[in-house]
PDB file of C-alpha atoms in Angstrom:
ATOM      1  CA  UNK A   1     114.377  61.229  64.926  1.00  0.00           C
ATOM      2  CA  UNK A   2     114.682  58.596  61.979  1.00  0.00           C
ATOM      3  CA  UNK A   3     116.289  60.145  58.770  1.00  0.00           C
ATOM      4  CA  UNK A   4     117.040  57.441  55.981  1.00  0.00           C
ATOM      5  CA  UNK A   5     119.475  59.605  53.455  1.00  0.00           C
ATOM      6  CA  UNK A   6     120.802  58.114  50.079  1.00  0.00           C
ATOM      7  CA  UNK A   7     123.929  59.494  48.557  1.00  0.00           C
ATOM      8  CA  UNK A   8     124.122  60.223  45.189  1.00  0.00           C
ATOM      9  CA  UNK A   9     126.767  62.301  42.713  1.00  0.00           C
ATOM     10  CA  UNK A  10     124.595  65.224  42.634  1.00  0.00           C
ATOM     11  CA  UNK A  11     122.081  64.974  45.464  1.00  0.00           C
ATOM     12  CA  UNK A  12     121.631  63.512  48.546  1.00  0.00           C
ATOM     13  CA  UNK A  13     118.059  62.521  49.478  1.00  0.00           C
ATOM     14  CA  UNK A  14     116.869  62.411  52.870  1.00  0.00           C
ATOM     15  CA  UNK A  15     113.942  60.663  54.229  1.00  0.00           C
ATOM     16  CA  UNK A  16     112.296  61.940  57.457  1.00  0.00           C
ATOM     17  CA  UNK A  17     110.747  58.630  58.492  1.00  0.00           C
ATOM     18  CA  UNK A  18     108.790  60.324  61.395  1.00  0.00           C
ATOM     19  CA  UNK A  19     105.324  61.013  61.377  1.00  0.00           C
ATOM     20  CA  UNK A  20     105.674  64.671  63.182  1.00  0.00           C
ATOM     21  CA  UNK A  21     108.361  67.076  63.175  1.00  0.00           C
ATOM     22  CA  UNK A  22     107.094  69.200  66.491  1.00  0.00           C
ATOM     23  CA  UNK A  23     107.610  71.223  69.018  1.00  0.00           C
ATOM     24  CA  UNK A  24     109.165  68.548  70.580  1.00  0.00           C
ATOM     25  CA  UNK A  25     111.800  66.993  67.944  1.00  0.00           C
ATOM     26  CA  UNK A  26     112.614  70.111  65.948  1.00  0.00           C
ATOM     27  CA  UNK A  27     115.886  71.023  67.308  1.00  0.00           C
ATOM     28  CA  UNK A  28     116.784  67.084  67.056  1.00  0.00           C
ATOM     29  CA  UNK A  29     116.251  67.211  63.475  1.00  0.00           C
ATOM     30  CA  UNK A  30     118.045  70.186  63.036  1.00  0.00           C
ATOM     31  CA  UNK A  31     120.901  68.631  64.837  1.00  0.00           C
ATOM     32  CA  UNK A  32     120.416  65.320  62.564  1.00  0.00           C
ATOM     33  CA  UNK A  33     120.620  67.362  59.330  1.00  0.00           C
ATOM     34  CA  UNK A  34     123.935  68.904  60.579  1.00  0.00           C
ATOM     35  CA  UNK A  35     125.570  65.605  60.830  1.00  0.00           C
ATOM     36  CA  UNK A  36     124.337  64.360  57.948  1.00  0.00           C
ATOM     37  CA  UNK A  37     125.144  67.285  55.501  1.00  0.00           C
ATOM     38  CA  UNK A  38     128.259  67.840  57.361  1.00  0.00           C
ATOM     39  CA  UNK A  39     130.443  66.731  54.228  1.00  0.00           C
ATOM     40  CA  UNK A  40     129.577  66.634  50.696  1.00  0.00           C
ATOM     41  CA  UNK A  41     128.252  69.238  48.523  1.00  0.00           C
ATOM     42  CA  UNK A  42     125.533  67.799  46.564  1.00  0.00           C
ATOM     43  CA  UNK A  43     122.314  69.601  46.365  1.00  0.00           C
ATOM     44  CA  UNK A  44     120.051  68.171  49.580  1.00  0.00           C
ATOM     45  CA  UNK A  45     116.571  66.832  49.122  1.00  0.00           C
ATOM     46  CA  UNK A  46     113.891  66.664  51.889  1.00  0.00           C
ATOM     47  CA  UNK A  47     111.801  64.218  51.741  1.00  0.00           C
ATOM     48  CA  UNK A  48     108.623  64.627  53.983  1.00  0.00           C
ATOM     49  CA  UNK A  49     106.344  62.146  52.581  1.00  0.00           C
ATOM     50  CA  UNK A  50     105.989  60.492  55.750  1.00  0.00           C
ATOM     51  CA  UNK A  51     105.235  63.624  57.708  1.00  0.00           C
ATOM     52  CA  UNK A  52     101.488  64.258  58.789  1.00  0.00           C
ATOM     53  CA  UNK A  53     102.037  66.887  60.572  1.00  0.00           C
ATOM     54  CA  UNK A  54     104.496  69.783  60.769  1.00  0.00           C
ATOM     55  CA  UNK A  55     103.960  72.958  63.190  1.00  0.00           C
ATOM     56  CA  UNK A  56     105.820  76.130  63.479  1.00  0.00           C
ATOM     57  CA  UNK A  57     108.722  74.900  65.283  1.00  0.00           C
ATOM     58  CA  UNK A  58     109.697  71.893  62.946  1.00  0.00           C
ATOM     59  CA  UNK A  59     108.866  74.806  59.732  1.00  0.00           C
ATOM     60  CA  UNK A  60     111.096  76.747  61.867  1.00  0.00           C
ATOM     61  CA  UNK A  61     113.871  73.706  62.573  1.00  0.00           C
ATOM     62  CA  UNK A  62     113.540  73.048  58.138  1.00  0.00           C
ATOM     63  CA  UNK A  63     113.754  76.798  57.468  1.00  0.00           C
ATOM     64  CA  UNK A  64     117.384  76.803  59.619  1.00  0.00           C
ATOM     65  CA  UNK A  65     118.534  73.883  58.129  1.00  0.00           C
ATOM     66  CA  UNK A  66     118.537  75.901  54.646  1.00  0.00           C
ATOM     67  CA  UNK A  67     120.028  78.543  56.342  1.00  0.00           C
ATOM     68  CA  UNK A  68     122.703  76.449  57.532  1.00  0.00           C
ATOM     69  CA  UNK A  69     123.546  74.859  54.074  1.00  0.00           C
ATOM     70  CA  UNK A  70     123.944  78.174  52.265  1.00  0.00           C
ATOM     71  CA  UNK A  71     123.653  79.691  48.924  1.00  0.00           C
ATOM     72  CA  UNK A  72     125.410  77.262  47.340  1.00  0.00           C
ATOM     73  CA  UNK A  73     123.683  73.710  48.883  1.00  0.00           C
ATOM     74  CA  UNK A  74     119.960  74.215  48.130  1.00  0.00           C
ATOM     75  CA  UNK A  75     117.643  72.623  50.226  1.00  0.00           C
ATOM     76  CA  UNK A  76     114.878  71.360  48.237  1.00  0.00           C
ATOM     77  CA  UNK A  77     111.775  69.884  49.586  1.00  0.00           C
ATOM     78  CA  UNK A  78     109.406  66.563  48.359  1.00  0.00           C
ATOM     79  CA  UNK A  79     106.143  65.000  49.102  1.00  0.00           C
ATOM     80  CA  UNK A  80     104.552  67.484  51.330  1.00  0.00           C
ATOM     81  CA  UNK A  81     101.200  65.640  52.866  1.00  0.00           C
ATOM     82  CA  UNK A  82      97.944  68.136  53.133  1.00  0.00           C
ATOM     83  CA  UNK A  83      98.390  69.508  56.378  1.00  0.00           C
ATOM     84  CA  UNK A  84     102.466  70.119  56.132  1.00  0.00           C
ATOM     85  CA  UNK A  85     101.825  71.952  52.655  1.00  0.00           C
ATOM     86  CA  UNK A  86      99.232  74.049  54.302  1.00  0.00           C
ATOM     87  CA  UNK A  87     101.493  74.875  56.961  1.00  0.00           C
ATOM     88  CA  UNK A  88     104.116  76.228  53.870  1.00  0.00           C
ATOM     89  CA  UNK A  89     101.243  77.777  52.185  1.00  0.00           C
ATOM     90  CA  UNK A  90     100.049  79.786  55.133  1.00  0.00           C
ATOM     91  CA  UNK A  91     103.337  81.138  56.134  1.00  0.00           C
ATOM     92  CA  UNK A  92     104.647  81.844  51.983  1.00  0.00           C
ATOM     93  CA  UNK A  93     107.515  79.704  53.184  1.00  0.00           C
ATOM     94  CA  UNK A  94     106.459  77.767  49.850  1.00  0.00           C
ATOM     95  CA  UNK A  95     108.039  80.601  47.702  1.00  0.00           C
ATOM     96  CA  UNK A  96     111.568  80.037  49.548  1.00  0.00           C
ATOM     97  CA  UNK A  97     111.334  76.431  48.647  1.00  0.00           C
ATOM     98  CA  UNK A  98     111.908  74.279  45.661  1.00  0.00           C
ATOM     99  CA  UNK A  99     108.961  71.844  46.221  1.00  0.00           C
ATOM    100  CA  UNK A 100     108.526  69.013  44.170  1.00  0.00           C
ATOM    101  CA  UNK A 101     105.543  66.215  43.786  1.00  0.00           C
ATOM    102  CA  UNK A 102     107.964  63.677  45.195  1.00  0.00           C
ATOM    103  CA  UNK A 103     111.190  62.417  45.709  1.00  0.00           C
ATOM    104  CA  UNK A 104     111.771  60.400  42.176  1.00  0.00           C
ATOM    105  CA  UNK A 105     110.853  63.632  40.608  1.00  0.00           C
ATOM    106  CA  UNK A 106     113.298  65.796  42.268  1.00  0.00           C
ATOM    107  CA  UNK A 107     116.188  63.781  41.826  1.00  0.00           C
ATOM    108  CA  UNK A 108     115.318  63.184  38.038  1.00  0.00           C
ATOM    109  CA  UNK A 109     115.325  67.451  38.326  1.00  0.00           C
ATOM    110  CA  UNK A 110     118.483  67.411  40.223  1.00  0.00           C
ATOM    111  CA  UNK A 111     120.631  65.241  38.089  1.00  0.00           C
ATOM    112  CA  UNK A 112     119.065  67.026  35.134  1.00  0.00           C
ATOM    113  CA  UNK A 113     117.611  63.213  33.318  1.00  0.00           C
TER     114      UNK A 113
ATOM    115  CA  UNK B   1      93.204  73.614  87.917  1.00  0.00           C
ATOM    116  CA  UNK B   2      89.579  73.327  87.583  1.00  0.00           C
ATOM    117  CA  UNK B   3      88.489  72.615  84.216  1.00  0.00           C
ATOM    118  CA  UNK B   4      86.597  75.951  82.751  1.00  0.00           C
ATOM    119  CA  UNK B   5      82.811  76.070  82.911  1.00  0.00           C
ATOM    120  CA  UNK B   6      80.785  74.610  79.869  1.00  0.00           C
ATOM    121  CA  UNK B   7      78.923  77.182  78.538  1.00  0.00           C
ATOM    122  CA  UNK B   8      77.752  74.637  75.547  1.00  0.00           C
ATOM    123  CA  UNK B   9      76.096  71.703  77.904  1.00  0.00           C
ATOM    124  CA  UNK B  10      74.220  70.236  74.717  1.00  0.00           C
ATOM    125  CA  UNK B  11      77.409  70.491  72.565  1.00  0.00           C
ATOM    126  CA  UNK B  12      79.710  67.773  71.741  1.00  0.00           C
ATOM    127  CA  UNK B  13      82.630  68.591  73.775  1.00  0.00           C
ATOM    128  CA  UNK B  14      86.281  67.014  75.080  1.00  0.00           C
ATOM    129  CA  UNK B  15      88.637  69.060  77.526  1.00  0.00           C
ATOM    130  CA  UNK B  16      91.441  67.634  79.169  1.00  0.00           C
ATOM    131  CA  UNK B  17      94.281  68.718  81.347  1.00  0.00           C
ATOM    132  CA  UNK B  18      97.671  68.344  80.119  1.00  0.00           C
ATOM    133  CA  UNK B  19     101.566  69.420  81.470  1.00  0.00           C
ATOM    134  CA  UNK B  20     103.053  72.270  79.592  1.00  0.00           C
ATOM    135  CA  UNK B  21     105.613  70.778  77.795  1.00  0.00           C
ATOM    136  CA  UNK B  22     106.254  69.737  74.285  1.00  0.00           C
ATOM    137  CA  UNK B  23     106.310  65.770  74.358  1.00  0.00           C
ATOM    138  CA  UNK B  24     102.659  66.178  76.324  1.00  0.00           C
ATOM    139  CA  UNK B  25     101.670  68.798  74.051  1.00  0.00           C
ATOM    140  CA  UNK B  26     101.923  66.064  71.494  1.00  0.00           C
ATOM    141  CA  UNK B  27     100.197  63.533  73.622  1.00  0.00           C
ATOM    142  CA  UNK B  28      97.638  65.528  74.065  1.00  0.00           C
ATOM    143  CA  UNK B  29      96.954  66.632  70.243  1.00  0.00           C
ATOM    144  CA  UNK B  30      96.622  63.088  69.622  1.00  0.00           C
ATOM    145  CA  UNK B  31      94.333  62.233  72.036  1.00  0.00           C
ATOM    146  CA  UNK B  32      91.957  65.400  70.973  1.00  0.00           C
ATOM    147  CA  UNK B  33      91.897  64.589  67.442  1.00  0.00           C
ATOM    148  CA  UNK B  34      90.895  60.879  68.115  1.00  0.00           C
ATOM    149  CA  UNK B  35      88.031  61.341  69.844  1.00  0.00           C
ATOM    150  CA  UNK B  36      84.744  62.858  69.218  1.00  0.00           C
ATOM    151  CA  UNK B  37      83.935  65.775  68.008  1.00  0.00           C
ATOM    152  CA  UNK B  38      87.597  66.175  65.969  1.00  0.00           C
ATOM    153  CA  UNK B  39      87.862  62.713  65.227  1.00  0.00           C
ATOM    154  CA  UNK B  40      84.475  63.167  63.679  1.00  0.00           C
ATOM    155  CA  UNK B  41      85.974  65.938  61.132  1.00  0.00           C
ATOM    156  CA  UNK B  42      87.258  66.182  57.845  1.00  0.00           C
ATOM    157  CA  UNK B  43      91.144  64.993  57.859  1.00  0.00           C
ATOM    158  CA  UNK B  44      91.539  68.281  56.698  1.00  0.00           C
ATOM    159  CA  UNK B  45      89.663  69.679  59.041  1.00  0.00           C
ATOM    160  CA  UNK B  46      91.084  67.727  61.663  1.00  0.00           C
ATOM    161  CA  UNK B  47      94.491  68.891  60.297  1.00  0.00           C
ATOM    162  CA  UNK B  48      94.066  72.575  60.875  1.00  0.00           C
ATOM    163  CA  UNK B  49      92.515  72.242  64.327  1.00  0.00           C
ATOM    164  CA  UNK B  50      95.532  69.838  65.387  1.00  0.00           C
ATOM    165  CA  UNK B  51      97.699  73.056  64.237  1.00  0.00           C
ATOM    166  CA  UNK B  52      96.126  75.509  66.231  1.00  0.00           C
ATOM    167  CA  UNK B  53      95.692  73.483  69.013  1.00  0.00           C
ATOM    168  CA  UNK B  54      99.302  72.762  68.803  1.00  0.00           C
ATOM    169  CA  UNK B  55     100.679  76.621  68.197  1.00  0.00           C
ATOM    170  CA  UNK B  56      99.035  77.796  70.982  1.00  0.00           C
ATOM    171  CA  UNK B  57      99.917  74.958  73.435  1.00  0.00           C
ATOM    172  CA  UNK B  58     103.365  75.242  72.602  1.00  0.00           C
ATOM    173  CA  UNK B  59     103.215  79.418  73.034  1.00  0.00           C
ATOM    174  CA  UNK B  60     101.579  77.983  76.359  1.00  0.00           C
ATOM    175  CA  UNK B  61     104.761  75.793  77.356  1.00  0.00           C
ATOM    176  CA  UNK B  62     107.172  77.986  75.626  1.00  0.00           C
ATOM    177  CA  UNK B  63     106.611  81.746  76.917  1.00  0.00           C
ATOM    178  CA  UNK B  64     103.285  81.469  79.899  1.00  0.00           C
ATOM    179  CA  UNK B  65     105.835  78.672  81.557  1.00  0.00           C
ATOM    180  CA  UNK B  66     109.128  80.018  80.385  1.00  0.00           C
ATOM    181  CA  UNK B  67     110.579  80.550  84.305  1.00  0.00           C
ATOM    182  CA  UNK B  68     107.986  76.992  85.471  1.00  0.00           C
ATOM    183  CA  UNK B  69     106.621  73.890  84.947  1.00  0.00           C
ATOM    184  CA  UNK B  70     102.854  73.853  85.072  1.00  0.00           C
ATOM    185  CA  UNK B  71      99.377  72.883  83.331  1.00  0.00           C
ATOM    186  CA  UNK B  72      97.216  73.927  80.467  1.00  0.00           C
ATOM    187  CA  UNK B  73      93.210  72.854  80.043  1.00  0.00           C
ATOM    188  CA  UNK B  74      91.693  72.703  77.251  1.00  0.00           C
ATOM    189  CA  UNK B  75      88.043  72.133  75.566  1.00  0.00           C
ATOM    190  CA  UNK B  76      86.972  71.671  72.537  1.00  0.00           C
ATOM    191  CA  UNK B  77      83.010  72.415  71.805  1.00  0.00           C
ATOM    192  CA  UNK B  78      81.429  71.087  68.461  1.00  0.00           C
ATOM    193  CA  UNK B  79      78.658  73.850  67.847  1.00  0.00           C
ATOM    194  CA  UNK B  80      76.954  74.653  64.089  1.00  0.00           C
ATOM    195  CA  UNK B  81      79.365  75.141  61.690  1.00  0.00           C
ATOM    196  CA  UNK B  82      82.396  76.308  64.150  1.00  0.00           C
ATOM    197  CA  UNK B  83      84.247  74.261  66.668  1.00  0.00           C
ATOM    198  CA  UNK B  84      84.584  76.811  69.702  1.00  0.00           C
ATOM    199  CA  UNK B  85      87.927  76.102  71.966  1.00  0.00           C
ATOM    200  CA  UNK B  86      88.921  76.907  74.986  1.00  0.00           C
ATOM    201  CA  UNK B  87      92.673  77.290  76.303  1.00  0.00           C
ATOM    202  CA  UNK B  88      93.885  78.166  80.276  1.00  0.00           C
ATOM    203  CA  UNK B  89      96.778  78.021  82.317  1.00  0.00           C
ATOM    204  CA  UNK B  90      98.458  79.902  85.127  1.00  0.00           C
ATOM    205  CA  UNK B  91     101.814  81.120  83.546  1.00  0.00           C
ATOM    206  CA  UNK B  92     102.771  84.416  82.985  1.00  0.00           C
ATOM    207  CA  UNK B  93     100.430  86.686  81.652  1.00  0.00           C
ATOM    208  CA  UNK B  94     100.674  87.760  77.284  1.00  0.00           C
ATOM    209  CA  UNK B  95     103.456  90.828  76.965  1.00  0.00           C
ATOM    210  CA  UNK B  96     100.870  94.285  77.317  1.00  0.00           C
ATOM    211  CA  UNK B  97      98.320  91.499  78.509  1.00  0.00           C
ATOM    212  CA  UNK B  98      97.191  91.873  74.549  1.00  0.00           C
ATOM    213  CA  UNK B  99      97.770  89.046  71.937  1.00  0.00           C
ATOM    214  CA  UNK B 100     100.786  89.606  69.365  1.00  0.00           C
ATOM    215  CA  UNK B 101      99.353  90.478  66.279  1.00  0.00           C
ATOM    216  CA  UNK B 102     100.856  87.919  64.112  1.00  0.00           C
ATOM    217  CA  UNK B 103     102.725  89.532  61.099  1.00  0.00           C
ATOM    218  CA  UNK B 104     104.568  87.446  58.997  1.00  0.00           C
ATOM    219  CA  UNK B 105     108.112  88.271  60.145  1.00  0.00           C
ATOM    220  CA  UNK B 106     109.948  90.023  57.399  1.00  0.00           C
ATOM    221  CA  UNK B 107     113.499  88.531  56.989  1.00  0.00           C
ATOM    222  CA  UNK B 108     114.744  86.466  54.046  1.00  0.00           C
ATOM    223  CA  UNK B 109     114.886  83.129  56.373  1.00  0.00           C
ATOM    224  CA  UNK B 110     112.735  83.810  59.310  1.00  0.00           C
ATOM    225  CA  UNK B 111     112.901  80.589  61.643  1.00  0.00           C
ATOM    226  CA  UNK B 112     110.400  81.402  64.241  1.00  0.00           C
ATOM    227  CA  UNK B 113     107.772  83.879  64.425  1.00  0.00           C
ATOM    228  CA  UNK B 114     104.950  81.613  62.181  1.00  0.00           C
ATOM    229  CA  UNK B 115     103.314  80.573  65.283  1.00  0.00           C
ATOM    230  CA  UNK B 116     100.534  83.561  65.943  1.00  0.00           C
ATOM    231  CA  UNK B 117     100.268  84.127  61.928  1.00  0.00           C
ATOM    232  CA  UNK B 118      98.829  80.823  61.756  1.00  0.00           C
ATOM    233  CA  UNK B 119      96.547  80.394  64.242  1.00  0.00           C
ATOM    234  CA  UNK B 120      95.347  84.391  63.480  1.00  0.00           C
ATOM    235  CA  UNK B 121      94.991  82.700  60.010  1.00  0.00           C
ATOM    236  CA  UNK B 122      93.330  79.629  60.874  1.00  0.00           C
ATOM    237  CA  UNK B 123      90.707  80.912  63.663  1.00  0.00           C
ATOM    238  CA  UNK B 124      88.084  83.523  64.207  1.00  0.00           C
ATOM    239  CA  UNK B 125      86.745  85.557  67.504  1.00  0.00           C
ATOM    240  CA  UNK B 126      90.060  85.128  69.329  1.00  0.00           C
ATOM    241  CA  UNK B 127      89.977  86.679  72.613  1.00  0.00           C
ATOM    242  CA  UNK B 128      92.159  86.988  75.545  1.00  0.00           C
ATOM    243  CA  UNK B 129      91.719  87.523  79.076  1.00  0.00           C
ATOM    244  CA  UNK B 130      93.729  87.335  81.828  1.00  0.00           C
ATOM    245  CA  UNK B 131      91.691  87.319  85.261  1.00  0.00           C
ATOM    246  CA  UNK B 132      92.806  86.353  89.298  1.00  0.00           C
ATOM    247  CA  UNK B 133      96.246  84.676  87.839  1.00  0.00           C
ATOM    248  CA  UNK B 134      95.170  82.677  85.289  1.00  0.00           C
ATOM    249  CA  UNK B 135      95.368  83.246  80.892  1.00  0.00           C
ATOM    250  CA  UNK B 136      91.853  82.756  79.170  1.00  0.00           C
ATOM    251  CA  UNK B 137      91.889  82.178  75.432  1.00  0.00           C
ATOM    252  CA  UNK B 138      89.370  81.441  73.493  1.00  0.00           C
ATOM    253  CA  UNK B 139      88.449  80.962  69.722  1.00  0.00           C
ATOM    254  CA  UNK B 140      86.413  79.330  67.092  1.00  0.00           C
ATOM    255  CA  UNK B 141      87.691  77.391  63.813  1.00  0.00           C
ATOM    256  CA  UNK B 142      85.067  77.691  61.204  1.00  0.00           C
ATOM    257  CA  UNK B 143      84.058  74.289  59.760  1.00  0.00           C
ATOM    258  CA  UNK B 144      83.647  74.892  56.125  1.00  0.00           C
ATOM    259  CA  UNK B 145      85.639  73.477  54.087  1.00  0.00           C
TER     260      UNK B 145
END
C-alpha cells in the first residue's frame, strides 16, 4: 500500500497511490495511516484520486482511520472517482465526511487562502 | 465444484471458479469486468456490478469460510435490460439460513456493516438457498442507467 503524504503547517495531505483499497489491503492502510499520523496535529487530507474502486472493507478501513484521529484531527476526504463516491453516497458515509473536488482545493480550505 | 447449470444458453455469459480469499477475490473481479458481457457495460455500470460482485465474494471468504479455505463459482448472464448472477460455495450456511437484511448500522462511526446495504441497494430478486451442503445466491443488477 503506496501512500505519498506532504507535510504542511496546517495539513498534511496524503495520497493513496493505489488503484483499490479492498478487501484485501484495508487493514494495511489502516495500519499505514497510523504511522503516518502518528505525530503532528495538522488537520489530515485523503486524497483518493487515484482510487477506482473502494468496497466496504476499505470504506470500513477510512471510516476507522477517522475514528482513530479524533475530534480534534479531522479527516477530510478529496477526489473521490465515480464508483468510490457512490460507494459514500450509498452508505450516507458522505455526510460524516468533509469531501472536497480535489486536493488543491482542500488545502486552499484548510489553510483558510 | 461443478459450475451451476446455465439456465440462459443464448445469453452472454462468463462464470469462473475462484479461492475464497481476498487477494483472489480481487483477481477474480478483474478478470469478470474485462471480459464480455461486463466489459461491454457502462464504466458505471461496470462499477456497481464490480461492487456487488465484490461484497458478496468477500461475505463468501469472510463468514461461509470463516473456520476453511475453499471455493466460490460464479456466473454472470447478460439478459434484456438486467445482468442475472449467480454465486455458490460450500461454506457454512447464512445465520437462520435467511439473508441479513441490510440496515444501515446506526452508530456515529460504523466501520463494518455496509456490505449487505449495498448490494440490497444495488440488486434486485435476491434469493438464497441453501441445498445438499452448498449456498445458492442469486440476483439481477438492473442495467439502466
Amino acid at each position: 500500500m503506496q501512500l505519498k503524504t506532504q507535510s504542511r503547517p496546517r495539513v498534511l495531505t496524503v495520497e493513496v497511490m493505489e488503484d483499490r483499497i479492498d478487501a484485501a489491503t484495508a487493514i494495511q492502510f489502516k495500519e499505514r495511516m497510523r504511522d503516518i499520523t502518528r505525530t503532528g496535529d495538522q488537520r489530515v487530507v485523503l486524497d483518493l484520486a487515484r482510487v477506482q474502486f473502494l468496497d466496504s472493507s476499505g470504506l470500513g478501513a477510512i471510516v476507522a482511520v477517522k475514528k482513530m484521529l479524533g475530534p480534534d484531527r479531522p479527516l477530510e476526504l478529496s477526489g473521490l472517482t465515480p464508483t468510490v463516491e457512490k460507494v459514500f453516497r450509498l452508505t450516507r458515509m458522505d455526510s460524516i465526511f468533509t469531501i472536497h473536488p480535489s486536493v488543491e482545493v482542500a488545502v486552499s480550505h484548510a489553510t483558510g487562502t | 465444484m461443478q459450475p451451476a447449470p446455465d439456465p440462459f444458453v443464448q445469453a452472454d455469459t462468463h462464470d469462473l471458479v475462484l479461492r475464497a480469499e481476498p487477494a483472489s477475490v480481487r483477481a477474480a473481479l478483474l478478470a469478470v469486468t474485462a471480459v464480455s458481457p461486463v466489459a461491454d457495460l457502462s464504466p458505471d455500470l461496470r462499477g456497481t456490478v464490480e461492487l456487488v460482485l465484490a461484497e458478496v465474494l468477500n461475505n463468501v471468504a469472510e463468514h461461509a469460510y470463516a473456520d476453511s479455505a475453499g471455493h466460490v463459482a460464479v456466473t454472470v448472464a447478460l439478459q434484456p435490460g438486467v445482468l442475472w448472477c449467480e454465486v455458490v460455495d460450500e461454506g457454512a450456511p447464512m445465520p437462520g439460513s435467511t439473508l441479513p437484511e441490510g440496515r444501515l448500522p446506526k452508530d456515529d462511526l460504523p466501520e463494518g456493516g455496509f456490505g449487505w446495504h449495498l448490494i440490497r441497494t444495488m440488486t434486485r430478486d435476491l434469493q438464497y438457498r441453501r441445498q445438499r451442503g452448498t449456498n445458492r445466491l442469486t440476483f439481477i443488477i438492473p442495467l439502466q442507467e
